[in-house]
Amino acid sequence: MATTLYGIPNCDTVKKARTWLADQQQDFVFHDFKKQGLTREIVAGWLKHLSRDVLVNRKGTTWRALSDERKASIVDDEAAIALMLENPSVIKRPVLNKNGAFSVGFSDAQYQQIFNG
């Protein structure tokens, strides 16, 4: 099974993850969700393994720009899916799928554990 890294290419954290994977000679597919888009199936699949509180970046500018009413409406996975499809920039990046195991964000230690653990 393949490794897929989801994100946007100009995100610093995504750049670090891509560089780490290349430096470690890990085969992976990069899915640019701004250009290639996201489907309901992809996001719902993430939510089977990750909580919406992990996936929705409540510290980023996209979240802060939402109205208080919109923020308050994210009370279940359906609402979170709708938000992530409507505003992909609200997703914490990158999302890594390695053989059906998912993680969000990047650190050297985190990826060492995932790939060498």
XYZ file of N, CA, C and O in Angstrom:
468
model
N 0.846 -1.184 0.000
C 0.000 0.000 0.000
C 0.894 1.250 0.000
O 1.954 1.263 0.602
N 0.436 2.271 -0.661
C 1.255 3.470 -0.843
C 1.140 4.436 0.330
O 0.223 4.358 1.139
N 2.092 5.348 0.368
C 2.062 6.451 1.320
C 1.595 7.681 0.559
O 2.120 7.996 -0.510
N 0.602 8.359 1.119
C 0.091 9.585 0.509
C 0.218 10.721 1.507
O -0.160 10.576 2.668
N 0.767 11.827 1.038
C 0.883 13.029 1.845
C -0.078 14.059 1.256
O 0.026 14.407 0.083
N -1.028 14.512 2.077
C -2.015 15.497 1.645
C -1.625 16.858 2.196
O -1.275 16.976 3.372
N -1.717 17.870 1.353
C -1.420 19.210 1.817
C -1.433 20.194 0.674
O -1.995 19.924 -0.390
N -0.810 21.343 0.916
C -0.640 22.345 -0.133
C 0.850 22.664 -0.220
O 1.551 22.702 0.795
N 1.353 22.847 -1.443
C 2.805 22.921 -1.621
C 3.477 24.122 -0.976
O 4.653 24.045 -0.645
N 2.771 25.223 -0.772
C 3.435 26.400 -0.210
C 3.395 26.450 1.312
O 3.900 27.393 1.908
N 2.847 25.435 1.958
C 2.816 25.362 3.422
C 4.189 24.919 3.927
O 4.732 23.907 3.476
N 4.767 25.673 4.854
C 6.108 25.344 5.363
C 6.178 23.953 5.980
O 7.163 23.236 5.790
N 5.154 23.574 6.723
C 5.167 22.261 7.371
C 5.088 21.147 6.330
O 5.753 20.118 6.452
N 4.300 21.354 5.293
C 4.218 20.380 4.200
C 5.570 20.287 3.488
O 6.036 19.182 3.172
N 6.217 21.421 3.258
C 7.544 21.419 2.621
C 8.527 20.600 3.444
O 9.307 19.804 2.894
N 8.504 20.783 4.762
C 9.420 20.035 5.635
C 9.140 18.538 5.557
O 10.071 17.720 5.499
N 7.865 18.171 5.548
C 7.501 16.749 5.470
C 7.942 16.154 4.138
O 8.507 15.049 4.096
N 7.709 16.865 3.059
C 8.117 16.377 1.732
C 9.631 16.228 1.643
O 10.137 15.226 1.108
N 10.363 17.189 2.180
C 11.825 17.118 2.180
C 12.295 15.925 3.005
O 13.182 15.172 2.580
N 11.700 15.725 4.177
C 12.080 14.607 5.038
C 11.851 13.281 4.313
O 12.732 12.407 4.306
N 10.682 13.144 3.702
C 10.364 11.896 2.991
C 11.349 11.653 1.842
O 11.828 10.529 1.656
N 11.678 12.700 1.095
C 12.628 12.562 -0.016
C 14.023 12.220 0.505
O 14.695 11.328 -0.031
N 14.453 12.904 1.573
C 15.773 12.643 2.150
C 15.898 11.221 2.682
O 16.975 10.636 2.657
N 14.776 10.677 3.172
C 14.776 9.313 3.705
C 14.489 8.274 2.618
O 14.336 7.096 2.916
N 14.380 8.749 1.388
C 14.109 7.886 0.228
C 12.831 7.065 0.417
O 12.768 5.887 0.070
N 11.815 7.720 0.968
C 10.499 7.095 1.128
C 9.668 7.395 -0.118
O 9.574 8.544 -0.534
N 9.088 6.360 -0.692
C 8.192 6.569 -1.824
C 6.867 7.099 -1.297
O 6.312 6.544 -0.345
N 6.382 8.166 -1.921
C 5.096 8.711 -1.518
C 4.463 9.463 -2.672
O 5.148 9.871 -3.614
N 3.169 9.622 -2.579
C 2.411 10.414 -3.536
C 1.992 11.685 -2.813
O 1.501 11.621 -1.677
N 2.198 12.832 -3.456
C 1.745 14.091 -2.872
C 0.407 14.468 -3.488
O 0.271 14.518 -4.708
N -0.573 14.704 -2.636
C -1.909 15.112 -3.091
C -2.117 16.569 -2.678
O -2.301 16.864 -1.501
N -2.044 17.461 -3.656
C -2.255 18.888 -3.436
C -3.757 19.124 -3.390
O -4.421 19.132 -4.419
N -4.296 19.304 -2.186
C -5.747 19.375 -2.121
C -6.327 20.714 -2.542
O -7.536 20.842 -2.663
N -5.476 21.682 -2.844
C -5.992 22.917 -3.456
C -6.205 22.681 -4.952
O -7.204 23.087 -5.512
N -5.239 22.015 -5.603
C -5.329 21.794 -7.049
C -6.115 20.530 -7.387
O -6.909 20.526 -8.313
N -5.862 19.461 -6.650
C -6.502 18.181 -6.958
C -7.845 18.026 -6.263
O -8.610 17.138 -6.604
N -8.094 18.868 -5.284
C -9.365 18.824 -4.581
C -9.429 17.735 -3.528
O -8.522 16.912 -3.383
N -10.501 17.775 -2.804
C -10.799 16.757 -1.790
C -12.218 16.275 -2.015
O -13.083 17.053 -2.400
N -12.419 15.017 -1.756
C -13.774 14.472 -1.851
C -14.306 14.213 -0.448
O -13.540 14.109 0.518
N -15.602 14.089 -0.381
C -16.252 13.740 0.876
C -15.689 12.415 1.397
O -15.466 12.246 2.589
N -15.414 11.480 0.479
C -14.905 10.162 0.869
C -13.534 10.259 1.532
O -13.261 9.575 2.521
N -12.671 11.108 0.974
C -11.326 11.272 1.551
C -11.432 11.820 2.968
O -10.849 11.278 3.907
N -12.189 12.913 3.124
C -12.284 13.555 4.436
C -12.987 12.644 5.443
O -12.546 12.516 6.592
N -14.052 11.975 5.014
C -14.759 11.042 5.912
C -13.824 9.895 6.316
O -13.859 9.435 7.461
N -12.966 9.460 5.395
C -11.985 8.416 5.704
C -10.996 8.870 6.762
O -10.649 8.109 7.670
N -10.548 10.121 6.663
C -9.649 10.656 7.688
C -10.333 10.630 9.046
O -9.710 10.296 10.050
N -11.612 10.998 9.054
C -12.340 11.096 10.331
C -12.592 9.739 10.978
O -12.951 9.681 12.145
N -12.376 8.656 10.245
C -12.463 7.321 10.852
C -11.241 7.041 11.717
O -11.273 6.179 12.581
N -10.152 7.779 11.457
C -8.886 7.540 12.150
C -8.424 8.718 13.005
O -7.589 8.540 13.890
N -8.923 9.908 12.680
C -8.489 11.131 13.352
C -9.721 11.911 13.794
O -10.718 11.926 13.086
N -9.631 12.573 14.916
C -10.777 13.356 15.372
C -10.836 14.681 14.622
O -9.823 15.190 14.144
N -12.029 15.239 14.540
C -12.180 16.541 13.870
C -11.386 17.620 14.597
O -10.942 18.580 13.998
N -11.186 17.442 15.908
C -10.406 18.424 16.663
C -8.935 18.411 16.260
O -8.240 19.406 16.415
N -8.458 17.281 15.740
C -7.090 17.192 15.236
C -7.013 17.758 13.816
O -6.081 18.470 13.469
N -8.018 17.448 12.997
C -7.991 17.848 11.591
C -8.284 19.327 11.360
O -7.719 19.934 10.462
N -9.187 19.889 12.146
C -9.545 21.291 11.947
C -8.556 22.163 12.725
O -8.470 22.081 13.946
N -7.811 22.969 11.988
C -6.794 23.824 12.593
C -7.464 25.084 13.144
O -7.756 26.020 12.403
N -7.686 25.078 14.441
C -8.369 26.208 15.077
C -7.407 27.353 15.424
O -7.818 28.335 16.025
N -6.142 27.219 15.036
C -5.164 28.277 15.297
C -4.826 29.068 14.046
O -4.173 30.104 14.127
N -5.245 28.590 12.890
C -4.863 29.227 11.636
C -5.729 30.413 11.259
O -6.791 30.652 11.832
N -5.250 31.134 10.260
C -5.958 32.339 9.820
C -7.311 32.014 9.188
O -8.245 32.806 9.307
N -7.420 30.873 8.520
C -8.697 30.519 7.897
C -9.769 30.347 8.966
O -10.888 30.852 8.826
N -9.440 29.648 10.061
C -10.394 29.465 11.157
C -10.757 30.808 11.778
O -11.927 31.100 12.006
N -9.751 31.622 12.034
C -10.000 32.910 12.688
C -10.868 33.821 11.834
O -11.590 34.666 12.355
N -10.812 33.644 10.515
C -11.607 34.486 9.612
C -13.077 34.061 9.550
O -13.917 34.815 9.067
N -13.386 32.873 10.053
C -14.779 32.409 10.038
C -15.610 33.203 11.038
O -15.108 33.657 12.062
N -16.887 33.317 10.735
C -17.782 33.992 11.677
C -17.923 33.145 12.937
O -17.726 31.916 12.904
N -18.275 33.775 14.037
C -18.477 33.040 15.285
C -19.572 31.997 15.120
O -19.487 30.898 15.670
N -20.592 32.324 14.344
C -21.687 31.374 14.110
C -21.177 30.137 13.373
O -21.550 29.014 13.700
N -20.319 30.365 12.370
C -19.773 29.231 11.591
C -18.890 28.367 12.483
O -18.967 27.140 12.439
N -18.059 28.992 13.288
C -17.212 28.236 14.212
C -18.065 27.410 15.167
O -17.776 26.235 15.416
N -19.104 28.014 15.700
C -19.964 27.335 16.670
C -20.745 26.192 16.035
O -21.189 25.278 16.735
N -20.887 26.207 14.708
C -21.680 25.171 14.034
C -20.913 23.858 13.852
O -21.492 22.855 13.445
N -19.612 23.847 14.148
C -18.798 22.635 13.954
C -18.929 21.764 15.202
O -18.044 21.714 16.053
N -20.072 21.088 15.286
C -20.399 20.310 16.481
C -20.359 18.807 16.246
O -20.462 18.026 17.190
N -20.215 18.384 14.974
C -20.147 16.950 14.689
C -19.320 16.743 13.416
O -18.888 17.700 12.776
N -19.093 15.466 13.082
C -18.249 15.165 11.931
C -18.850 15.669 10.624
O -18.121 16.118 9.740
N -20.169 15.608 10.479
C -20.808 16.094 9.245
C -20.509 17.574 9.025
O -20.184 17.993 7.919
N -20.635 18.366 10.084
C -20.354 19.796 9.980
C -18.874 20.025 9.683
O -18.519 20.920 8.906
N -18.008 19.217 10.280
C -16.562 19.352 10.044
C -16.225 18.991 8.595
O -15.412 19.671 7.958
N -16.847 17.948 8.066
C -16.625 17.565 6.662
C -17.029 18.711 5.741
O -16.277 19.098 4.843
N -18.206 19.273 5.974
C -18.680 20.376 5.138
C -17.700 21.547 5.186
O -17.364 22.138 4.151
N -17.218 21.869 6.378
C -16.269 22.974 6.528
C -14.968 22.689 5.785
O -14.442 23.547 5.073
N -14.425 21.485 5.935
C -13.151 21.142 5.302
C -13.261 21.113 3.777
O -12.318 21.492 3.079
N -14.411 20.682 3.258
C -14.598 20.682 1.805
C -14.780 22.101 1.278
O -14.310 22.439 0.189
N -15.443 22.925 2.060
C -15.698 24.320 1.678
C -14.427 25.169 1.801
O -14.175 26.043 0.969
N -13.634 24.922 2.839
C -12.413 25.694 3.131
C -11.254 24.745 3.414
O -10.886 24.553 4.568
N -10.643 24.142 2.389
C -9.550 23.190 2.649
C -8.399 23.777 3.456
O -7.676 23.037 4.121
N -8.234 25.089 3.426
C -7.131 25.699 4.176
C -7.307 25.574 5.684
O -6.361 25.801 6.434
N -8.499 25.197 6.131
C -8.743 25.041 7.565
C -8.194 23.703 8.088
O -8.104 23.489 9.287
N -7.780 22.829 7.178
C -7.266 21.512 7.572
C -5.826 21.653 8.051
O -4.991 22.269 7.388
N -5.553 21.077 9.219
C -4.173 21.062 9.724
C -3.350 20.184 8.786
O -3.774 19.097 8.406
N -2.171 20.673 8.429
C -1.372 19.999 7.421
C -0.005 19.606 7.966
O 0.479 20.252 8.884
N 0.601 18.638 7.280
C 0.035 17.731 6.284
C -0.725 16.584 6.948
O -0.539 16.308 8.135
N -1.549 15.927 6.147
C -2.195 14.682 6.579
C -1.440 13.566 5.869
O -1.282 13.593 4.652
N -0.944 12.616 6.635
C -0.167 11.500 6.097
C -0.962 10.216 6.242
O -1.492 9.923 7.317
N -1.043 9.475 5.145
C -1.648 8.146 5.164
C -0.559 7.162 4.756
O -0.132 7.134 3.610
N -0.093 6.411 5.729
C 0.904 5.370 5.443
C 0.273 4.026 5.748
O 0.056 3.674 6.905
N -0.066 3.323 4.690
C -0.656 1.991 4.830
C -1.893 1.992 5.729
O -2.086 1.082 6.533
N -2.710 3.024 5.608
C -3.941 3.090 6.399
C -3.771 3.630 7.796
O -4.729 3.705 8.553
N -2.542 4.006 8.172
C -2.304 4.667 9.460
C -2.152 6.160 9.173
O -1.404 6.546 8.277
N -2.869 6.971 9.913
C -2.933 8.401 9.632
C -2.260 9.215 10.722
O -2.325 8.872 11.897
N -1.653 10.323 10.293
C -1.115 11.292 11.243
C -1.259 12.680 10.635
O -1.423 12.830 9.428
N -1.197 13.671 11.502
C -1.352 15.064 11.080
C -0.173 15.859 11.617
O 0.291 15.621 12.730
N 0.285 16.823 10.815
C 1.415 17.641 11.220
C 2.724 16.962 10.850
O 2.734 15.904 10.217
N 3.810 17.599 11.227
C 5.117 17.024 10.949
C 6.116 17.414 12.026
O 6.182 18.566 12.449
N 6.883 16.443 12.446
C 8.123 16.676 13.180
C 9.052 15.526 12.813
O 8.601 14.441 12.435
N 10.335 15.771 12.916
C 11.307 14.732 12.602
C 11.061 13.495 13.462
O 11.016 12.369 12.961
N 10.864 13.713 14.762
C 10.649 12.583 15.676
C 9.381 11.805 15.318
O 9.372 10.568 15.344
N 8.329 12.516 14.986
C 7.063 11.878 14.616
C 7.253 10.993 13.387
O 6.842 9.830 13.379
N 7.908 11.505 12.353
C 8.098 10.725 11.134
C 9.110 9.593 11.331
O 8.955 8.533 10.746
N 10.132 9.820 12.171
C 11.068 8.722 12.487
C 10.289 7.547 13.080
O 10.529 6.397 12.701
N 9.374 7.837 13.989
C 8.594 6.776 14.628
C 7.679 6.081 13.614
O 7.575 4.857 13.595
N 7.033 6.848 12.757
C 6.113 6.277 11.777
C 6.843 5.392 10.776
O 6.402 4.290 10.468
N 7.998 5.848 10.286
C 8.676 5.136 9.200
C 9.736 4.165 9.675
O 10.088 3.254 8.952
N 10.265 4.358 10.875
C 11.328 3.491 11.353
C 10.953 2.741 12.631
O 11.761 1.995 13.157
N 9.730 3.026 13.116
C 9.286 2.468 14.386
C 9.085 1.007 14.330
O 9.216 0.207 15.167
